Short mmCIF file of C-alpha atoms and ligand atoms in Angstrom, two decimals:
data_model
loop_
_atom_site.label_atom_id
_atom_site.label_comp_id
_atom_site.label_asym_id
_atom_site.label_seq_id
_atom_site.Cartn_x
_atom_site.Cartn_y
_atom_site.Cartn_z
CA MET A 1 24.04 -2.35 5.20
CA PHE A 2 22.43 -0.93 3.44
CA LEU A 3 19.93 1.86 5.48
CA ILE A 4 23.46 3.47 7.13
CA ALA A 5 22.36 6.56 5.08
CA PHE A 6 19.37 7.04 7.06
CA THR A 7 19.69 9.30 10.02
CA ARG A 8 17.74 7.47 13.16
CA LYS A 9 16.03 10.02 15.35
CA ALA A 10 13.21 9.96 17.81
CA LEU A 11 9.97 10.10 15.82
CA LEU A 12 8.17 12.87 17.16
CA MET A 13 4.97 11.15 16.72
CA ASN A 14 4.64 7.13 16.44
CA THR A 15 2.12 5.41 13.89
CA LEU A 16 -0.12 4.69 17.11
CA ASP A 17 -0.18 8.57 18.47
CA VAL A 18 -1.18 9.48 15.17
CA ILE A 19 -3.80 6.60 14.73
CA THR A 20 -5.44 7.96 18.05
CA THR A 21 -5.00 11.67 17.24
CA PHE A 22 -6.80 10.94 14.10
CA ARG A 23 -9.96 8.81 15.17
CA ASP A 24 -10.53 11.48 18.34
CA PHE A 25 -10.62 14.42 15.69
CA TYR A 26 -13.51 12.03 13.85
CA ARG A 27 -14.97 11.10 17.06
CA ASP A 28 -15.49 14.45 18.21
CA ARG A 29 -16.96 15.45 14.85
CA GLY A 30 -19.66 12.88 15.22
CA HIS A 31 -18.29 9.58 13.65
CA GLU A 32 -18.41 5.81 14.95
CA VAL A 33 -15.51 4.04 15.09
CA VAL A 34 -15.83 0.60 12.55
CA THR A 35 -13.26 -1.97 13.26
CA GLY A 36 -10.58 -2.70 10.45
CA SER A 37 -11.14 -6.11 9.03
CA SER A 38 -8.39 -8.62 7.80
CA LEU A 39 -6.75 -8.50 4.42
CA LEU A 40 -9.48 -10.98 3.09
CA THR A 41 -11.98 -10.16 1.43
CA GLU A 42 -15.80 -11.33 1.54
CA LEU A 43 -16.32 -14.79 -0.09
CA GLY A 44 -17.92 -14.43 -3.75
CA ASP A 45 -15.78 -10.70 -3.87
CA PRO A 46 -14.08 -10.84 -7.14
CA VAL A 47 -10.90 -8.66 -5.62
CA LEU A 48 -8.69 -10.97 -3.23
CA PHE A 49 -7.62 -8.75 -1.03
CA THR A 50 -9.13 -5.67 0.38
CA THR A 51 -7.45 -2.52 -1.38
CA SER A 52 -8.60 0.16 0.32
CA GLY A 53 -10.51 1.03 3.67
CA MET A 54 -13.88 1.82 2.11
CA HIS A 55 -13.67 -1.82 0.48
CA PRO A 56 -15.67 -3.29 3.20
CA LEU A 57 -17.85 -0.46 3.13
CA THR A 58 -19.49 -0.92 -0.29
CA PRO A 59 -22.76 -1.82 0.23
CA TYR A 60 -23.22 0.86 2.46
CA LEU A 61 -21.70 3.23 0.00
CA GLU A 62 -24.45 1.65 -2.21
CA GLY A 63 -27.33 2.46 -0.10
CA ARG A 64 -27.52 0.19 2.61
CA PRO A 65 -27.99 1.65 5.76
CA HIS A 66 -25.01 0.61 8.22
CA PRO A 67 -25.41 -0.16 11.77
CA LEU A 68 -23.07 2.40 13.41
CA GLY A 69 -24.51 5.54 11.32
CA ARG A 70 -24.08 7.94 8.23
CA ARG A 71 -20.26 9.24 9.75
CA LEU A 72 -17.48 6.43 10.28
CA VAL A 73 -13.79 6.36 10.89
CA ASN A 74 -11.64 3.27 10.75
CA VAL A 75 -7.94 2.13 10.17
CA GLN A 76 -7.63 -0.75 7.74
CA ARG A 77 -5.09 -2.92 6.77
CA CYS A 78 -4.69 -2.91 3.02
CA LEU A 79 -2.71 -4.95 0.14
CA ARG A 80 -2.11 -3.82 -3.39
CA THR A 81 -0.39 -5.86 -5.50
CA THR A 82 -0.85 -2.96 -8.33
CA ASP A 83 2.27 -1.37 -6.73
CA LEU A 84 4.38 -4.06 -6.63
CA ASP A 85 6.88 -2.96 -9.25
CA GLU A 86 6.93 0.65 -7.19
CA VAL A 87 8.12 -1.08 -3.90
CA GLY A 88 11.94 -0.59 -3.10
CA ASP A 89 11.13 3.63 -3.16
CA PRO A 90 10.49 5.30 -0.17
CA TRP A 91 7.02 5.35 -0.36
CA HIS A 92 5.10 2.47 -1.97
CA LEU A 93 4.36 -0.55 0.41
CA THR A 94 2.27 -3.54 -0.81
CA VAL A 95 0.56 -4.22 3.01
CA PHE A 96 -0.16 -0.77 4.52
CA GLU A 97 -2.82 1.07 7.03
CA MET A 98 -5.74 3.30 5.76
CA LEU A 99 -7.09 5.53 7.91
CA GLY A 100 -10.51 6.04 6.23
CA THR A 101 -13.51 8.44 7.08
CA TRP A 102 -16.92 8.39 5.42
CA SER A 103 -19.87 10.24 5.00
CA LEU A 104 -22.53 8.37 4.07
CA GLY A 105 -24.93 10.60 2.46
CA ASP A 106 -24.10 12.77 5.17
CA TYR A 107 -22.22 16.05 5.11
CA ASP A 108 -20.54 17.13 1.98
CA GLY A 109 -17.18 17.38 0.26
CA GLN A 110 -16.59 20.50 1.05
CA ARG A 111 -16.90 19.67 4.86
CA SER A 112 -14.71 17.11 4.43
CA LEU A 113 -11.89 19.46 3.01
CA ARG A 114 -12.28 21.48 5.95
CA TRP A 115 -12.10 18.93 8.59
CA GLY A 116 -8.81 17.29 6.60
CA HIS A 117 -7.54 20.68 6.41
CA GLN A 118 -7.76 21.24 10.07
CA LEU A 119 -6.44 17.89 11.30
CA MET A 120 -3.45 18.31 8.85
CA THR A 121 -2.56 21.87 9.86
CA ASP A 122 -3.61 22.87 13.16
CA VAL A 123 -4.00 19.09 14.87
CA LEU A 124 -0.92 17.35 13.40
CA GLY A 125 1.25 20.41 12.64
CA LEU A 126 1.74 19.75 8.82
CA ASP A 127 3.15 22.98 7.59
CA PRO A 128 0.75 24.27 5.03
CA ARG A 129 3.45 25.72 2.46
CA LEU A 130 4.50 22.04 1.91
CA LEU A 131 0.98 21.41 0.66
CA HIS A 132 -0.46 20.88 -2.47
CA VAL A 133 -3.60 19.61 -3.89
CA THR A 134 -4.78 18.08 -7.15
CA VAL A 135 -9.04 18.42 -8.43
CA PHE A 136 -10.73 16.27 -10.70
CA GLY A 137 -10.54 18.66 -14.01
CA GLY A 138 -13.35 17.05 -15.55
CA ASP A 139 -14.11 14.90 -18.79
CA GLU A 140 -17.09 13.74 -20.96
CA GLN A 141 -19.30 12.59 -18.42
CA VAL A 142 -18.65 14.50 -15.56
CA PRO A 143 -17.57 18.22 -15.60
CA SER A 144 -14.58 19.27 -13.57
CA ASP A 145 -14.98 19.66 -9.09
CA GLN A 146 -15.33 23.40 -8.84
CA VAL A 147 -16.64 22.79 -5.31
CA SER A 148 -13.30 21.25 -4.77
CA VAL A 149 -11.00 23.91 -6.13
CA GLN A 150 -13.09 26.70 -4.83
CA THR A 151 -12.65 25.06 -1.15
CA TRP A 152 -9.37 24.53 -1.06
CA GLY A 153 -8.38 27.58 -2.71
CA GLU A 154 -10.26 29.46 0.29
CA LEU A 155 -8.08 27.61 2.61
CA GLY A 156 -4.88 28.85 0.68
CA LEU A 157 -3.92 25.87 -1.23
CA PRO A 158 -2.44 25.36 -4.70
CA VAL A 159 -4.78 23.56 -6.89
CA GLU A 160 -3.86 21.67 -10.07
CA LEU A 161 -6.47 20.41 -12.03
CA LEU A 162 -5.82 16.94 -13.33
CA GLY A 163 -8.02 14.07 -15.64
CA PRO A 164 -9.80 11.11 -14.72
CA ASP A 165 -6.47 8.77 -14.56
CA ASP A 166 -5.17 10.97 -11.86
CA ASN A 167 -8.30 12.19 -10.36
CA TRP A 168 -11.32 9.60 -10.61
CA TRP A 169 -11.46 6.80 -8.04
CA SER A 170 -13.18 3.54 -8.17
CA ASN A 171 -12.43 0.14 -6.88
CA GLY A 172 -13.10 -1.93 -9.93
CA PRO A 173 -14.43 -1.55 -13.35
CA THR A 174 -18.04 -1.39 -12.41
CA GLY A 175 -19.23 -0.41 -8.72
CA PRO A 176 -19.27 3.26 -6.63
CA CYS A 177 -17.08 5.60 -7.52
CA GLY A 178 -16.47 9.24 -8.28
CA PRO A 179 -14.18 12.55 -8.57
CA ASP A 180 -11.26 12.83 -6.10
CA THR A 181 -8.90 15.43 -5.09
CA GLU A 182 -5.69 14.61 -3.59
CA VAL A 183 -3.49 15.95 -0.58
CA PHE A 184 0.57 16.01 -1.51
CA CYS A 185 2.95 16.93 0.68
CA TRP A 186 6.65 18.21 -0.54
CA THR A 187 9.31 15.70 0.29
CA GLY A 188 12.26 17.33 -1.76
CA VAL A 189 14.44 19.30 0.23
CA GLY A 190 14.38 23.26 0.44
CA GLU A 191 11.36 25.16 -0.98
CA PRO A 192 8.81 23.21 -3.01
CA VAL A 193 9.14 23.69 -6.44
CA GLY A 194 6.46 22.55 -9.21
CA SER A 195 3.26 20.57 -8.86
CA PRO A 196 2.27 16.83 -8.18
CA GLY A 197 1.92 16.19 -11.71
CA THR A 198 4.95 17.64 -12.95
CA ASP A 199 7.28 16.23 -9.60
CA SER A 200 7.61 13.11 -7.90
CA ARG A 201 9.07 14.54 -4.94
CA TRP A 202 5.22 15.86 -4.00
CA VAL A 203 4.08 12.49 -2.54
CA GLU A 204 -0.03 11.65 -1.68
CA ILE A 205 -0.82 11.39 1.17
CA TRP A 206 -4.49 12.05 1.32
CA ASN A 207 -7.65 10.67 -0.86
CA HIS A 208 -11.10 12.85 -0.40
CA VAL A 209 -13.57 11.03 -2.84
CA THR A 210 -16.66 12.53 -3.46
CA MET A 211 -18.42 9.04 -3.78
CA ARG A 212 -22.12 9.73 -5.87
CA TYR A 213 -22.06 7.55 -9.13
CA ARG A 214 -21.91 4.14 -10.07
CA ARG A 215 -20.24 2.65 -13.28
CA HIS A 216 -22.46 0.06 -15.46
CA GLU A 217 -20.43 -2.81 -17.21
CA ASP A 218 -21.39 -0.40 -20.51
CA GLY A 219 -18.73 2.48 -18.78
CA SER A 220 -22.15 4.34 -18.37
CA LEU A 221 -22.70 6.28 -15.20
CA THR A 222 -25.65 6.84 -13.02
CA PRO A 223 -26.28 8.85 -9.23
CA LEU A 224 -25.73 6.46 -6.21
CA PRO A 225 -28.82 6.88 -4.32
CA GLN A 226 -26.74 9.00 -1.84
CA GLN A 227 -24.17 11.60 -2.13
CA ASN A 228 -21.18 9.96 -0.05
CA VAL A 229 -17.49 11.04 0.89
CA ASP A 230 -14.96 8.36 1.12
CA THR A 231 -11.33 9.58 2.45
CA GLY A 232 -8.63 7.42 2.75
CA MET A 233 -4.72 8.20 3.90
CA GLY A 234 -2.12 6.21 3.95
CA LEU A 235 -0.80 5.61 7.70
CA GLU A 236 2.82 5.37 6.84
CA ARG A 237 3.16 8.37 4.54
CA LEU A 238 1.42 10.60 7.20
CA VAL A 239 3.64 9.74 9.79
CA SER A 240 6.56 10.01 7.66
CA VAL A 241 5.97 13.42 6.31
CA LEU A 242 5.12 14.25 10.00
CA ASN A 243 8.42 13.48 11.36
CA GLY A 244 10.41 14.46 7.91
CA THR A 245 11.90 11.06 7.65
CA SER A 246 13.11 10.67 4.01
CA SER A 247 11.41 7.11 4.09
CA VAL A 248 8.54 5.39 5.47
CA TYR A 249 11.25 2.76 6.15
CA GLU A 250 12.21 5.06 9.50
CA LEU A 251 8.66 4.21 11.50
CA ASP A 252 8.52 2.48 14.35
CA LEU A 253 6.53 -0.33 12.10
CA PHE A 254 9.60 -1.31 10.03
CA GLU A 255 12.18 -1.07 13.06
CA PRO A 256 12.78 -4.69 13.94
CA TRP A 257 12.67 -5.30 9.96
CA VAL A 258 15.07 -2.75 8.74
CA GLY A 259 17.12 -4.33 12.15
CA GLU A 260 16.89 -8.07 10.85
CA VAL A 261 17.82 -7.59 6.98
CA GLU A 262 20.71 -5.22 7.93
CA ARG A 263 21.64 -7.97 10.01
CA LEU A 264 21.48 -11.10 7.71
CA PHE A 265 21.52 -9.75 4.22
CA ASP A 266 24.28 -7.65 2.69
CA VAL A 267 22.34 -5.79 -0.01
CA ASP A 268 21.65 -2.24 -1.64
CA GLU A 269 18.88 -0.01 -0.30
CA THR A 270 16.55 -0.59 -2.61
CA SER A 271 16.46 -4.44 -2.05
CA GLY A 272 17.01 -3.61 1.42
CA ARG A 273 13.69 -1.91 1.17
CA LEU A 274 11.84 -4.66 -0.73
CA LEU A 275 12.87 -7.41 2.21
CA CYS A 276 11.69 -5.22 4.81
CA ASP A 277 8.50 -4.36 2.99
CA HIS A 278 7.69 -8.30 1.34
CA LEU A 279 8.78 -9.73 4.73
CA ARG A 280 6.52 -7.91 6.83
CA SER A 281 3.65 -7.65 4.17
CA LEU A 282 3.83 -11.81 4.20
CA VAL A 283 3.21 -12.31 7.94
CA VAL A 284 0.52 -10.03 7.53
CA VAL A 285 -1.02 -11.90 4.74
CA ILE A 286 -0.02 -15.57 6.41
CA GLY A 287 -1.06 -14.16 9.87
CA ASP A 288 -4.78 -13.47 8.02
CA GLY A 289 -4.94 -17.42 7.07
CA VAL A 290 -3.53 -17.56 3.21
CA SER A 291 -1.89 -20.33 2.31
CA PRO A 292 0.37 -20.64 -0.20
CA SER A 293 -0.67 -22.17 -3.88
CA ASN A 294 -1.04 -21.54 -7.49
CA SER A 295 -3.83 -19.43 -7.54
CA GLY A 296 -5.64 -16.71 -6.25
CA ARG A 297 -4.46 -15.09 -2.94
CA GLY A 298 -2.30 -18.20 -2.22
CA TYR A 299 -0.15 -17.49 -5.35
CA VAL A 300 0.42 -13.82 -4.35
CA LEU A 301 1.63 -15.38 -0.99
CA ARG A 302 4.00 -17.43 -2.88
CA ARG A 303 5.14 -14.44 -5.63
CA LEU A 304 6.06 -12.14 -2.42
CA VAL A 305 8.02 -15.15 -1.09
CA ARG A 306 9.60 -15.51 -4.64
CA ARG A 307 10.18 -12.16 -4.86
CA VAL A 308 12.38 -12.13 -1.76
CA LEU A 309 14.08 -14.95 -2.60
CA THR A 310 14.86 -13.93 -5.63
CA THR A 311 16.33 -10.63 -4.67
CA LEU A 312 18.41 -12.51 -2.04
CA TRP A 313 20.08 -15.19 -4.13
CA VAL A 314 21.21 -13.12 -6.75
CA VAL A 315 23.11 -11.55 -3.77
CA ASP A 316 24.06 -14.78 -2.44
CA PRO A 317 21.90 -17.97 -2.87
CA THR A 318 23.66 -18.97 0.59
CA TYR A 319 20.89 -16.80 2.30
CA THR A 320 17.75 -18.31 3.58
CA LEU A 321 14.69 -17.36 5.99
CA MET A 322 15.63 -19.78 7.84
CA ASP A 323 17.82 -17.23 9.81
CA LEU A 324 14.69 -14.85 10.29
CA SER A 325 14.48 -14.56 14.20
CA SER A 326 11.05 -14.32 15.65
CA GLU A 327 11.20 -10.82 16.67
CA PRO A 328 10.41 -9.16 13.77
CA ILE A 329 7.53 -11.24 13.09
CA GLU A 330 5.92 -11.03 16.43
CA HIS A 331 6.37 -7.43 16.52
CA THR A 332 3.88 -7.69 13.13
CA VAL A 333 1.38 -10.20 14.79
CA ARG A 334 1.46 -8.38 17.86
CA ARG A 335 0.87 -5.14 15.69
CA PHE A 336 -2.06 -6.37 13.86
CA GLY A 337 -3.68 -8.92 15.99
CA LEU A 338 -2.98 -11.95 13.94
CA ASN A 339 -4.47 -15.03 14.12
CA HIS A 340 -1.63 -17.40 13.63
CA ASP A 341 1.58 -17.24 15.59
CA VAL A 342 5.18 -16.99 14.96
CA THR A 343 6.00 -20.79 14.56
CA GLU A 344 3.36 -20.87 12.00
CA ILE A 345 4.43 -18.00 10.05
CA ARG A 346 7.95 -18.99 9.66
CA ARG A 347 6.89 -22.94 9.11
CA VAL A 348 4.81 -21.65 6.01
CA LEU A 349 8.05 -19.39 4.99
CA VAL A 350 10.82 -21.98 5.21
CA GLY A 351 8.18 -24.68 3.16
CA GLU A 352 8.22 -22.03 0.64
CA GLU A 353 12.03 -21.20 0.65
CA GLU A 354 12.21 -25.05 0.11
CA ARG A 355 9.84 -25.29 -2.78
CA PHE A 356 11.65 -22.49 -4.20
CA GLN A 357 15.18 -23.72 -4.02
CA ARG A 358 14.14 -27.35 -5.37
CA LEU A 359 12.51 -25.24 -8.58
CA VAL A 360 16.07 -23.38 -8.94
CA THR A 361 18.06 -26.48 -8.53
CA ARG A 362 16.34 -27.84 -11.78
CA GLY A 363 16.45 -24.30 -13.00
CA GLN A 364 20.20 -24.18 -13.00
CA ARG A 365 19.92 -27.95 -14.81
CA LEU A 366 17.86 -26.03 -17.56
CA VAL A 367 19.52 -22.75 -17.75
CA SER A 368 22.65 -24.62 -18.40
CA LYS A 369 20.88 -26.88 -20.88
CA GLU A 370 19.43 -23.92 -22.69
CA LEU A 371 22.65 -21.75 -23.33
CA GLY A 372 23.86 -24.78 -24.83
CA TYR A 373 21.21 -23.44 -27.81
CA GLY A 374 22.87 -20.10 -27.70
CA PRO A 375 22.08 -16.51 -25.48
CA LEU A 376 19.10 -16.30 -23.72
CA ASP A 377 16.98 -13.59 -25.00
CA ASP A 378 13.73 -12.38 -24.00
CA ASP A 379 11.27 -14.82 -25.74
CA ARG A 380 13.01 -17.62 -24.29
CA LEU A 381 13.22 -15.66 -20.70
CA ARG A 382 9.40 -15.28 -20.91
CA ASP A 383 9.36 -18.75 -21.61
CA LEU A 384 11.41 -20.49 -19.07
CA HIS A 385 8.81 -18.06 -16.13
CA GLU A 386 5.67 -19.32 -17.87
CA THR A 387 6.63 -22.71 -18.41
CA HIS A 388 9.22 -23.55 -15.44
CA GLY A 389 8.29 -20.86 -13.03
CA LEU A 390 11.60 -19.24 -13.16
CA PRO A 391 11.63 -15.54 -12.58
CA ARG A 392 13.68 -13.47 -15.53
CA ASP A 393 15.79 -11.83 -12.56
CA LEU A 394 16.73 -15.30 -10.95
CA VAL A 395 17.74 -16.34 -14.34
CA LEU A 396 19.74 -13.37 -15.03
CA GLY A 397 21.62 -14.03 -11.35
CA LEU A 398 22.23 -17.55 -12.47
CA LEU A 399 23.71 -16.82 -15.54
CA SER A 400 25.79 -13.69 -13.82
CA GLN A 401 27.05 -16.64 -11.50
CA ASN A 402 27.62 -18.96 -14.36
N1 LIG B 1 -11.10 5.19 -1.36
C1 LIG B 1 -10.10 5.98 -1.69
C2 LIG B 1 -8.31 5.40 -1.87
O1 LIG B 1 -8.58 4.56 -1.66
C3 LIG B 1 -10.15 6.93 -0.73
O2 LIG B 1 -10.49 6.02 0.26
O3 LIG B 1 -7.68 5.94 -2.15
#
């Protein structure tokens, strides 16, 4: 069983406790709670899914007055396909929840860092010796963020200066953006060593962006009408480091998924995590109203299902999503307050499996035929994917079974 190595222990704080603590902390400091929206972005938005807590707030960061005021807090479900190749490691997820705070032209970045530090250490009890921060070190357009360097220094945290690839945040090529400072927590065994830029055992948990610029098509920057602070903290990572777990998969959110995947599929640890992540993400995507298709959001859904099935079928072609029980699906539907019920979600998953199964059967014939022309090199594998929709991993899996 893939997760047998995990030490199952009672969590000191579960995800709902942490959400409540976070919201209350900021409410006590004058923030109004914004209700999180679905994963689906507004009509006309070029981005398919909500990728961060700030996404639905873009007009307000650009200056439109928000009906709830200038200090906001929320929990927003997000989906990122940019990290798909990392999923299967202990920390990256496709769908995750982001704890966010905003100062819409109200308090400054320094205030945000001091409150953030107080919340992490005094309230949530993170050991400050396990924290390290990175700060924007400047580029040809914007100088280094010395306010953050000084503030973190006064709070006693080690600082690493990094460039725009690491410490500049934007939600796309144009629009609101700014330098960010990121908080990392040590997840290695023993005393912390190195820095976030040099050791991957430093895991990012919180990002404070001083969002004060707008990027234009030509790459130039102009100041936004107001100086904002936008922060985003990954709930699952935060709760993991608070509990000292070795991955996000040990959290309450994943418990029914881990149990189900262990019960049904005999796969390795990385594949097991990927299955838990993708299946849970699929439930949220379908539950938020996406139907499978060959483009846009529906294609993301289809791709996730195919990644799940490919992962399963290279191990055992008889594995099927029809065996999934209702329990983990129901758990995720309740957690996110989704619109679709379990029956509908299972119907979509099973329908996609049948569709993919037909493609694979056709693929088996094609692969046998292709093999007649010699071994399959990279170009021919790419062609099988692009022309016939057969993923490389699946073809390699089919070859290993031949
Ligand atoms: N927008 C920043 C992020 O997504 C902080 O909210 O990380």
